[in-house]
Amino acid sequence: MHGRPRKAPKPEDEAASSAKAQKLRALQTQFFTFHHNKIYTKEAVELSAKLLEINPESYTAWNYRKLAVEHYLNLPDCNPDSIKSVLDDELRVVENALRQNFKSYGAWHHRKWVLSKGHSSIDNELRLLDKFQKADSRNFHAWNYRRYVAESMKRSEQDELKYAEDMIYTNFSNYSAWHNRSVLLSALFEKKAGGFLLKEKVLPEEYEFIHQAIFTDPDDQSGWFYHLWLLDQTVTTDSPLLASSWPGHGSDVLLVGDRCYNGSAFSPFSALHSDSGSFPIVLYFNQPVGGVNSSTVTVECGFNKNEDLFWKPLSASNSQTAQVWVAHLKVPSSDLHSTVEVSVGHSKGIISTRGFVYSHPSMFSFKVHVQPMERDSSQVSVAENISLREENFKVYGTQSEESIIDSFDQLIIKNGHETTASNWRFEALAKEIECFRELLSLVDCKIGKLTLARLLKAYDAMSYPFANKLVHSEEVLELYSDLMKLDPTHYQFYKDEHSIVLLQKVTSSKESLLQHCFQYKDSASSAICDPICLRLNNLSLSRMGAFEKLLWVQMLDLSHNELQSIEGLEAMQLLSCLSLRNNKLRSLTTLEPLRKLKSLRILDISYNQIGDQSIDTTRYVCSSPLSHSVGSELNRDETVTSDVALINNWEAFFIFKDFNLNQLDIVGNTIADEKFKSVLVKIMPKLKQLDGKLLD
Amino acid sequence: MDDIPPYPPIDPTTFDLIVIGTGLPESIIAAASSTASKSVLHLDPYPFYGSHFSSLPLADLPSFLSSHSTSPSPPRSPSSDDPNEFSLLEFATRPLYSSIDISTFSPNLLDQHSRKFNLDVAGPRVFFCADKSIELLLRTGTNQYMEFKSVDATFVGDNKGNLWSVPDSRAAIFKDKSLGLVEKNKLMRFFKLVQGHLAGEQDIKISEEDLQSPFVDFLNKMGLPPKIKSFILYAIAMADYDQEDTGVCRDLLKTKDGIDQLALYNASIGRFQNASGAFLYPIYGQGELSQAFCRRAAVKGCLYVLRMPVTALLVDKDTGCYKGVRLASGQDIFSQKLILDPTFKVTLPSGSSPPLPLKEKLPFFSLKDDKGKIARGICITKTSLKPDISNFLVVYPPRSLFPEQVTSIRLLQIASNLAVCLPGMFVLYISALCNDDDQGKKLIHAVMNTLLTVPLDSESNAAVQSETAENGSAVQDETSESSSGGPSDSGEEKPTLLWSALYSQELTLGQVDFICSTPMPDGKLNYNDLIDTTFKIFQEIYPGEEFFPETSLENPEGDGDASPET
């Protein structure tokens, strides 16, 4: 039951509960004896029923009863009548247990198990459920079981929808009923039954319905959850789409052996230093997908015809689905000018995590120019000392603007498929925006502001391909700033959202992006040319985002922000130089996305909070549960043969062993004492410079 | 009353209290006094309980009404002279009902089944689940003599025949289809404000200044749209007069009162598990309530004699003090105290002036009539006003039917499942406060014309019919004009009227002295004010006694054979 305050137990209650415990212990001891000796006599089975009546949570007893049932059903003199009576007994025991605790997992599960035997009438179940759902209309066990029963009975979704609606009318503060409604509608959408259950017809009606709840009581959260589901249904296209790629369509890629290149005809945005003889092709989808491989994505080029490319998912977990996929294309080291064509999804197999097939085949092509090395790469590297200091940057010159315009437009893949069908989505969003502006004019409510921010963001995202700007981004940023003040408990969440919207705004137009592009020029550097550095420093970012627009970035300055996580950064496959100086990274494991950046040479993580806390809270902050992936990748032999110190610094070992860093700055972190630094040097033998000091 | 069966003489002949009339206030006083160990004789000239609060068979209602509609009968002579030490003051009946208009459109059907009907004389009336009458019933154990059913909904009506459900709870606001989103939000916030105020939450306390100001001003201040204001004032707070017209409003609600009403309504919804709405109605009609208190009194030793008219008051010749009453049987019964129902009026012997002490007491017999009248109507139909729902209340806020309508008109539909009529039929009770009979008729007719089809071939008696034709046609013109302005509830036929009784009732207040008289049924929807008055009368006659002390619950039934039927 809900809304009943817990009362402190009275002394007599305690006495009663200790008496109950004693009785329970006695029963339990006896029960285990029967169970272990596989005794299924009538007496023994009845004892388990008694035990379950007192304590329905005893799952061992439920399992024992299952074994007992199996035992009876396998007896030679078993007939339909005796089967029925055995199973009816089980249903009765479950009912008694549920009377004791109607939220007992074991009891509900046992009932399902009995029902699955197929000898019991399912009609009784609905009657029983009606009773339970009347007693507590928000009992999610009952709702869950109801779905099972409805499915077994082949009760129509429409009938169940009506039931859920009645429950909502009785009391709309019912998460379970709203949830069931969303489940049923999803099933109907999938069936597209009768054609009238198309999203564009149903969703506007559902919005209308949920408005009644939200306007009546904006403080009730159950309605907001349903609204969030509706928004998701409105915004998300079923079929996954390719959002962007690197290299972009129609771009020219210049591969050079060192950081200098000749021929100013090429934009510094598409010139790439490569010393491994290959370059990455990055596919960025609008949602996580699986099934990206050399048969679903074909790459045709003059120099490397039949080579099977290996496509790798870039995700924090080790799953085989990801929003970003990468493959490395090998190029001959000789002078080369060639066109590469990448076709995505011409043969079926790419499928979203929601189970929708990639159904809009797309193709992009670009030109590759390979410039042979002019100098010995090792010489250059030794001399290189990138120092991201203020004086080393200058605003990116206007003379090159032409080239960035091209490059910028090439970042976006235009998908024309959905536009005709999505008019209703625009209309629905526009209507919702109007509606919530009205609500906010009536009441100052946090979740109303959050919803408006989400709606505006979604509207902007949807209209971006046509408008080429984010019309409402200022308003969204204001809403999130407001929320940070109004609702300090969820400050970090709003901050993260704020950061992502800010990044989307920055990357939304070439003008705004150019303001953050600087040419790196170190007076001490030996390099002739000036690489482009994207500087997103001092923006008070707590999260990174807008990766689909930043796939081209090789040099990134994120210093002086409030980053606690760099989740998603693994998409920036071209990154070779990254500054995370003066942020709020709290542990080494937050650096995990960097392990997937094979080009990363220079990393500055100085002045963070690594080592401040003895407990690694990363897994709570972002969805990168390192503990899950560590076992599979760690080579035990390696650990054993290494220095003893490595065992005490296994996180450092795990994170850094895959790095190809030349230069690392880690000063200003609690963890970075001399001992730790010596460990780092052992883990990364290729490291040439640590905290500004050249290593031997 | 001419054929009084011979009664054995009443023994004893002296009581602490004599109560004449078995209306609700009299019955409660009889029960309370018996509970306080007083010896009580409870008399009623009629063969049934309830007097002006009774529920009567269809055929008995007209005769009951008309027996109280005549002017006081001339005092029987000789009356004042008596051989013993008492002077006799004659009782006469007061005219309490006027403009009685009975129309029958289906004589056969109804005549045969007259006794299947239990028609409330003082309808429409309901219990709020949390009101004083329910508390009193529960506290005294009287509830065991009654059964209730829920009145399922409240609607607000308009002049086009539409019935709009009253969004009186969170779920109802959510479900409502006539309110806009903004209206829903404003209304729910207002409810929350009131709830917070009542729960004593500091940050949402309504200021004392607001509490003392008119409720309608407070609603305006809260920015509630007219429709919602009207719902709150007339369908939840049950105000009678147009709150926005101070010229005509006689019951201007203060915010404090309005909030108390909302609190009562709110506490009523969901108080009893099987009552879906805020109101209850007793099975067999409202007359059951008076009868239940009579049973309660009988259990405590009150002596009941029905069919026993009282003819005169016995007063001490010298002091002019009340001594007792003379019954129609000729017997004289004496008591310390007397409670009279409002029917009775003491007539002074013509030409003779009463002794001085009595004269001083006389003002108490002149019952005040300054509260105006209440027009009541009872209609019987064969179809419900609204499909799928049988027991409900409809409120027509002031000026909702025609511009001159300054009072709320309330209508209660009760179905046969409450044992008030033949199966498949519905009884509609309508009432409205008014200044005179014509105004009252106009109000009742306006509702009937909006909701019902009135057949043309009425068989009502000619005299009454001609009267109706005059008043009725004038109303008909006005309302038909307004109702033709928009589409009436098309598609659905209006229920056809089978029988109707229209009448005006005097609103006499109770009087308190050594002889007290009880009030007539008031114009309210529930019994709260009547119970307050009754309590005051009881305190007046027995200042030291507790009104149903808590301990009275212990053995409410007593010995089982002492039921009021004896």
mmCIF file of C-alpha atoms in Angstrom, chain A residues 72 148 260 277 360 472:
data_model
loop_
_atom_site.group_PDB
_atom_site.id
_atom_site.type_symbol
_atom_site.label_atom_id
_atom_site.label_comp_id
_atom_site.label_asym_id
_atom_site.label_seq_id
_atom_site.Cartn_x
_atom_site.Cartn_y
_atom_site.Cartn_z
ATOM 1 C CA TYR A 72 3.830 -35.975 -8.373
ATOM 2 C CA TYR A 148 1.294 -12.389 -18.616
ATOM 3 C CA CYS A 260 53.710 19.553 -41.895
ATOM 4 C CA GLY A 277 49.917 3.817 -42.927
ATOM 5 C CA HIS A 360 17.730 4.016 -45.738
ATOM 6 C CA HIS A 472 15.666 27.950 -29.219
#
